[in-house]
CSV table of C-alpha atoms in Angstrom, one decimal:
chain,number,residue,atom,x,y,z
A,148,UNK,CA,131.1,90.6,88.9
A,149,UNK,CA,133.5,89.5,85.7
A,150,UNK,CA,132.7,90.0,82.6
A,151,UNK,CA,134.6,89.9,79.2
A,152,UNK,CA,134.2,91.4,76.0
A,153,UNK,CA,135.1,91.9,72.4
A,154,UNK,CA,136.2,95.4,70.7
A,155,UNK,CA,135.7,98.2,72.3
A,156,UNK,CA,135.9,101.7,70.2
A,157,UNK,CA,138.5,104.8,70.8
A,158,UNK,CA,137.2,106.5,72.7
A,159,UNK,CA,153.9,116.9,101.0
A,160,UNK,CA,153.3,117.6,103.3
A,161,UNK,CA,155.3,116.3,106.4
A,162,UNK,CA,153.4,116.7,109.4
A,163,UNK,CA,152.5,120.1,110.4
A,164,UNK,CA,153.7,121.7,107.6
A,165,UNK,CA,151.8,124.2,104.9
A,166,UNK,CA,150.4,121.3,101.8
A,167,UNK,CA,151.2,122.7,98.7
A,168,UNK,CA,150.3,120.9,95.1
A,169,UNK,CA,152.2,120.5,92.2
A,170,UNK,CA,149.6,121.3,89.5
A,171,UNK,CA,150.1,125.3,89.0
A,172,UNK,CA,147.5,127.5,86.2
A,173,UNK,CA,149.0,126.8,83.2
A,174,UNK,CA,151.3,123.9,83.9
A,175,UNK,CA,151.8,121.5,80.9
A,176,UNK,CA,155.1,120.4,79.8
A,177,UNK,CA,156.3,118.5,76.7
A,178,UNK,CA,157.1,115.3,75.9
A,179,UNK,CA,160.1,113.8,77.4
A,180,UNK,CA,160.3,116.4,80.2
A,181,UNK,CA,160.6,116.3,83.9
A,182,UNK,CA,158.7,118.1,85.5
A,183,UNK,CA,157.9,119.5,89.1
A,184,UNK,CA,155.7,122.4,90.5
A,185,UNK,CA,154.8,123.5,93.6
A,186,UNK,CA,152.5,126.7,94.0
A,187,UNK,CA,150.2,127.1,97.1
A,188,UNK,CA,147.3,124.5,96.9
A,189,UNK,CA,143.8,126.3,96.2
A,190,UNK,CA,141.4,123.9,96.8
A,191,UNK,CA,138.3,124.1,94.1
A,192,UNK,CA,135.0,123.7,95.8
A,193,UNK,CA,133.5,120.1,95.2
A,194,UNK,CA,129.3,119.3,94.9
A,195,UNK,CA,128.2,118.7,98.4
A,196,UNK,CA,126.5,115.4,97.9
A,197,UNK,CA,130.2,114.2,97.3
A,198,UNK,CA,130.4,114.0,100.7
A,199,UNK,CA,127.8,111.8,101.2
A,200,UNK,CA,127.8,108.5,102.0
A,201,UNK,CA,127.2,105.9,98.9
A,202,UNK,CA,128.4,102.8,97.5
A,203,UNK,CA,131.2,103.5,95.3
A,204,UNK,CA,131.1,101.0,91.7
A,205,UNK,CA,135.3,100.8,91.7
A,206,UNK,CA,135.6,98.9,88.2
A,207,UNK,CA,138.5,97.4,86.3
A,208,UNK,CA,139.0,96.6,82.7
A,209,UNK,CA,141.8,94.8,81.1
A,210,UNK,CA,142.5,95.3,77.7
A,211,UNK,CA,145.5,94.3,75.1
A,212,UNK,CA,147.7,96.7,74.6
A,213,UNK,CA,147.8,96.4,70.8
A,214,UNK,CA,145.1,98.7,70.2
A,215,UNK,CA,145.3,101.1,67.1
A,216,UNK,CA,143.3,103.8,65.5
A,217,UNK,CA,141.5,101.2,63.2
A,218,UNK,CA,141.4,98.2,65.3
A,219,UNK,CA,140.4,99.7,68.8
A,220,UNK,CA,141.0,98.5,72.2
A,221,UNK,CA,140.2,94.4,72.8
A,222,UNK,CA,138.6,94.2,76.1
A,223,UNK,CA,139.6,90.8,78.3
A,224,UNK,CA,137.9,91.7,81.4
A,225,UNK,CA,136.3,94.1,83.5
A,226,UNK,CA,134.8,93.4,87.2
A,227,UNK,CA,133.9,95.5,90.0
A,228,UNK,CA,134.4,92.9,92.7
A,229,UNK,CA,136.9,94.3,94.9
A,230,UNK,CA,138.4,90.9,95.6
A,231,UNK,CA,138.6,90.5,91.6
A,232,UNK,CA,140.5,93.7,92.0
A,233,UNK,CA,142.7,93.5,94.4
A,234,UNK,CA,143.6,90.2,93.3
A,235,UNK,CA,144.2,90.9,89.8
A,236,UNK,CA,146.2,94.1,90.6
A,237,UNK,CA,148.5,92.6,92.9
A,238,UNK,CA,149.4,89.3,90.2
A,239,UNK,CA,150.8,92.0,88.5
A,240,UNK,CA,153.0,94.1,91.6
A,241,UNK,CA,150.5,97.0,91.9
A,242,UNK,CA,148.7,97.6,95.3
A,243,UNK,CA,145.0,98.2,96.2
A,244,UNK,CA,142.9,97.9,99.0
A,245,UNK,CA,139.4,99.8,100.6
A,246,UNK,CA,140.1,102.6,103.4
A,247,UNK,CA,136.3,103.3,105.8
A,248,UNK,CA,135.0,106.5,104.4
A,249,UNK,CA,135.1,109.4,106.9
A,250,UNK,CA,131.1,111.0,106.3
A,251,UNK,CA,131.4,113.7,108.5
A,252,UNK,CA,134.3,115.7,106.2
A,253,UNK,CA,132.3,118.3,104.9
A,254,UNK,CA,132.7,119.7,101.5
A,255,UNK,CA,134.5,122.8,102.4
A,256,UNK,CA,137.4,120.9,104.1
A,257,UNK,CA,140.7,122.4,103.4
A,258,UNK,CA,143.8,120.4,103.4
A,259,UNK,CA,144.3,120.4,106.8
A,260,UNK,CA,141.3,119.3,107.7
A,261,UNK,CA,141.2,116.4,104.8
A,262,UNK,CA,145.0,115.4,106.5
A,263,UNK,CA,143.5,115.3,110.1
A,264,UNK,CA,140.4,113.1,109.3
A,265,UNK,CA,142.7,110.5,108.3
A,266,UNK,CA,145.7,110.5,110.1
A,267,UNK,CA,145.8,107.3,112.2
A,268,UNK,CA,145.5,105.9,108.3
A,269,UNK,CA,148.2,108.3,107.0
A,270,UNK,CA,150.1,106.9,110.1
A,271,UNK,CA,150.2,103.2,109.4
A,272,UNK,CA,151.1,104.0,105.6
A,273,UNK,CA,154.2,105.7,106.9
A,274,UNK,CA,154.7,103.3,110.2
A,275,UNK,CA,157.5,101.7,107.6
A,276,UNK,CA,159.9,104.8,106.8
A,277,UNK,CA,158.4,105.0,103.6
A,278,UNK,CA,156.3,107.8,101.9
A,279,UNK,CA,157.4,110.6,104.5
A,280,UNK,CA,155.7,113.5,102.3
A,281,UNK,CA,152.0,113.4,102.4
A,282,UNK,CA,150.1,116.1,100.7
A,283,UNK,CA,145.8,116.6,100.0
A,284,UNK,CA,144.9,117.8,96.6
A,285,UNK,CA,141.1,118.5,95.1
A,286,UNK,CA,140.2,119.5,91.6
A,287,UNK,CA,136.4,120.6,91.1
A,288,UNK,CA,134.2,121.1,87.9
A,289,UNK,CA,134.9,124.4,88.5
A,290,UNK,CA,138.8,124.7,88.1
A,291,UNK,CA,140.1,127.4,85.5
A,292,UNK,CA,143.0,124.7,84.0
A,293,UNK,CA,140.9,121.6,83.9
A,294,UNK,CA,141.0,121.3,80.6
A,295,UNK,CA,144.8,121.7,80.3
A,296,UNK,CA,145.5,119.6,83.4
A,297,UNK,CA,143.0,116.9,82.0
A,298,UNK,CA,145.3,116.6,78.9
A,299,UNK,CA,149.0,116.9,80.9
A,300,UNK,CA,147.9,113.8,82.6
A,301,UNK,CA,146.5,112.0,80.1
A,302,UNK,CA,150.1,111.5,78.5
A,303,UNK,CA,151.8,108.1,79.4
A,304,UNK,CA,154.6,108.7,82.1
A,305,UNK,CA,156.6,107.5,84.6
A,306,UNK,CA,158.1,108.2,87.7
A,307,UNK,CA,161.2,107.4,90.1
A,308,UNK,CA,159.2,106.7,93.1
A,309,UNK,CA,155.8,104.5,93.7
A,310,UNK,CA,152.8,106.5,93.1
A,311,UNK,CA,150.4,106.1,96.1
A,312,UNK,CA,146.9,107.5,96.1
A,313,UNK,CA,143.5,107.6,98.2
A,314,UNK,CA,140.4,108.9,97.0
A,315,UNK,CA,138.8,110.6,100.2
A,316,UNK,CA,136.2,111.5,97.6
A,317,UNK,CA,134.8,111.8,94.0
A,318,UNK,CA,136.7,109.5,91.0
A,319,UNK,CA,139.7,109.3,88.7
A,320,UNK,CA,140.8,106.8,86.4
A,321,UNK,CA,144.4,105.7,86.8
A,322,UNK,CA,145.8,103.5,83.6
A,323,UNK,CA,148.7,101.3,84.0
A,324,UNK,CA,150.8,100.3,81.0
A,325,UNK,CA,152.2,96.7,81.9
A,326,UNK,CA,154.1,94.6,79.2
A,327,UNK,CA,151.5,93.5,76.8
A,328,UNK,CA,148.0,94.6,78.7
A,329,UNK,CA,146.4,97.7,79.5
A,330,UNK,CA,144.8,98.2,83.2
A,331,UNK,CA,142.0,101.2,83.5
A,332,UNK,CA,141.4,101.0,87.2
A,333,UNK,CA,138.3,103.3,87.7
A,334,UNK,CA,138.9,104.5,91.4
A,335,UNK,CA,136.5,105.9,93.6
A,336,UNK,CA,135.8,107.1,97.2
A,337,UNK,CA,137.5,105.3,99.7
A,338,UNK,CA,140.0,103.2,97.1
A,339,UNK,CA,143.8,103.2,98.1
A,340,UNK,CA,146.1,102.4,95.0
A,341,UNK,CA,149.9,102.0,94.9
A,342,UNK,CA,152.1,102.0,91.1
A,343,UNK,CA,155.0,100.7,91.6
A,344,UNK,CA,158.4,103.5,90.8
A,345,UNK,CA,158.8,103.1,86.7
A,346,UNK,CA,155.6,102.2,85.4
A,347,UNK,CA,154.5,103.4,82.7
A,348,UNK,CA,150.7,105.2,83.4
A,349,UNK,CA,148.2,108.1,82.6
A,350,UNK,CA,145.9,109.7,85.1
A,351,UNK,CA,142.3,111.0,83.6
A,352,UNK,CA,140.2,113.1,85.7
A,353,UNK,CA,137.5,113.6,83.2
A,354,UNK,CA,135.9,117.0,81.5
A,355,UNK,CA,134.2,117.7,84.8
A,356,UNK,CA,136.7,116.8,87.9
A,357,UNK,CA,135.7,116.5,91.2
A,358,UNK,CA,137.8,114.3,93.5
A,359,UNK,CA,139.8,115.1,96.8
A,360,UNK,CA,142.8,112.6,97.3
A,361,UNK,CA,145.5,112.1,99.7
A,362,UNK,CA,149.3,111.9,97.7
A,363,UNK,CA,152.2,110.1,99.5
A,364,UNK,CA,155.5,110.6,98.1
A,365,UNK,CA,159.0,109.2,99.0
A,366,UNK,CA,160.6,112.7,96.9
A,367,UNK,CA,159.9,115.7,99.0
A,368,UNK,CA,160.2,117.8,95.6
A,369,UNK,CA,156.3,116.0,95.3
A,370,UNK,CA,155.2,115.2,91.6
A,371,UNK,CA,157.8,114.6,89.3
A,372,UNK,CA,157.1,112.5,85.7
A,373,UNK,CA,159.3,111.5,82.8
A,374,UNK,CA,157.2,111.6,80.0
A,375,UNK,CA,157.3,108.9,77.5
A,376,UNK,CA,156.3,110.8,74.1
A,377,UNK,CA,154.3,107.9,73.5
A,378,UNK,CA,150.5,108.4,72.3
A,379,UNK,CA,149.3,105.5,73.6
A,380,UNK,CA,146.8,106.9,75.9
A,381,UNK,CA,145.0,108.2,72.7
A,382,UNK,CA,143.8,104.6,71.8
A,383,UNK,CA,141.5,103.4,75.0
A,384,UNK,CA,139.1,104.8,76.0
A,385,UNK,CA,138.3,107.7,78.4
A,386,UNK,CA,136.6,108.6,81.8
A,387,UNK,CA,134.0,110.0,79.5
């Protein structure tokens, strides 16, 4: 259902190869700075009921993106219709649609296994030539640099190629940085999302992460940003 609102406060791997993930212990670079790292992917271990099969509240909220630190963050519209979604999202290029949930991936699954359960889907995404890396990548409550990668993705940046993401489980909430609005698309279990190359966006996975998702990328180097310098980010609100 829609709804709007008034002020709201502050707040690669190519088949059959080893996945890897670009988030290293103590990664963070500055402002302005490209940046790419690839150390062997340790997966963090995720609550078991993630797993589990429930009905995921995917949510959207569009604000303007003249928020300040006195004024706060105007809120146009939030829905959790996935039509709503899906429509809205695609008005403005970005792409979004709802993958079937595999329930029997257990929570222990390694990449590999994550990468098999859903590669008839990880086939038709790359049936065009497009996307050719694919990697799996999970962050848990339990993750030494969660902190530090919270913040390193919570800076507005961009990147040369599209962005494409599904959420095998857990959430994230992906911001997108479009001329004069703000989109927070809150993502969840089963949602696949495509940002288009050189949008501006932020990524926040929250105090306590726990999300598995599937990362295509066009650039076999895997995650590389431009950081913008700007703190936008600072003025909406957070994942919590």
């Amino acid at each position: 259902a829609a709804a709007t609102a008034g002020q709201v406060g502050k707040p690669r791997i190519r088949p059959g190869a080893a996945a890897v993930a670009p988030w290293g212990p103590g990664a963070g670079p500055g402002p302005m700075q490209s940046h790419t790292q690839t150390p062997q992917l340790t997966f963090s271990k995720l609550p078991p009921t993630l797993t589990a099969p429930f009905e995921p509240m995917t949510r959207l909220s569009l604000y303007r993106d003249s928020a300040s630190a006195n004024a706060g963050a105007t809120l146009l519209l939030e829905s959790d219709d996935a039509e709503v979604i899906a429509q809205a999202l695609a008005e403005r290029g970005l792409g979004y649609e709802r993958w079937p949930v595999k329930p029997e991936l257990p929570a222990a699954a390694d990449s590999a296994a994550v990468l098999a359960a859903y590669a008839a889907e990880i086939a038709q995404v790359q049936a065009s030539g497009t996307y050719p890396t694919v990697d799996a990548i999970r962050l848990g409550p339990d993750h030494p640099d969660r902190a530090t990668l919270r913040q390193k993705f919570l800076s507005e940046h961009t990147h040369s190629e599209d962005e494409v993401r599904f959420f095998v489980e857990g959430r994230g909430l992906f911001v997108i940085h479009l001329e004069g609005e703000v989109l927070q698309v809150l993502c969840e279990t089963g949602d696949f999302l495509r940002v288009p190359a050189g949008t501006k966006h932020w990524f926040d996975m929250g105090s306590s992460p726990h999300f598995t998702a599937i990362r295509f990328f066009d650039n076999p180097a895997g995650w590389v940003a431009e950081f913008t310098g700007d703190g936008i980010a600072d003025r909406f609100p957070l994942l919590d």
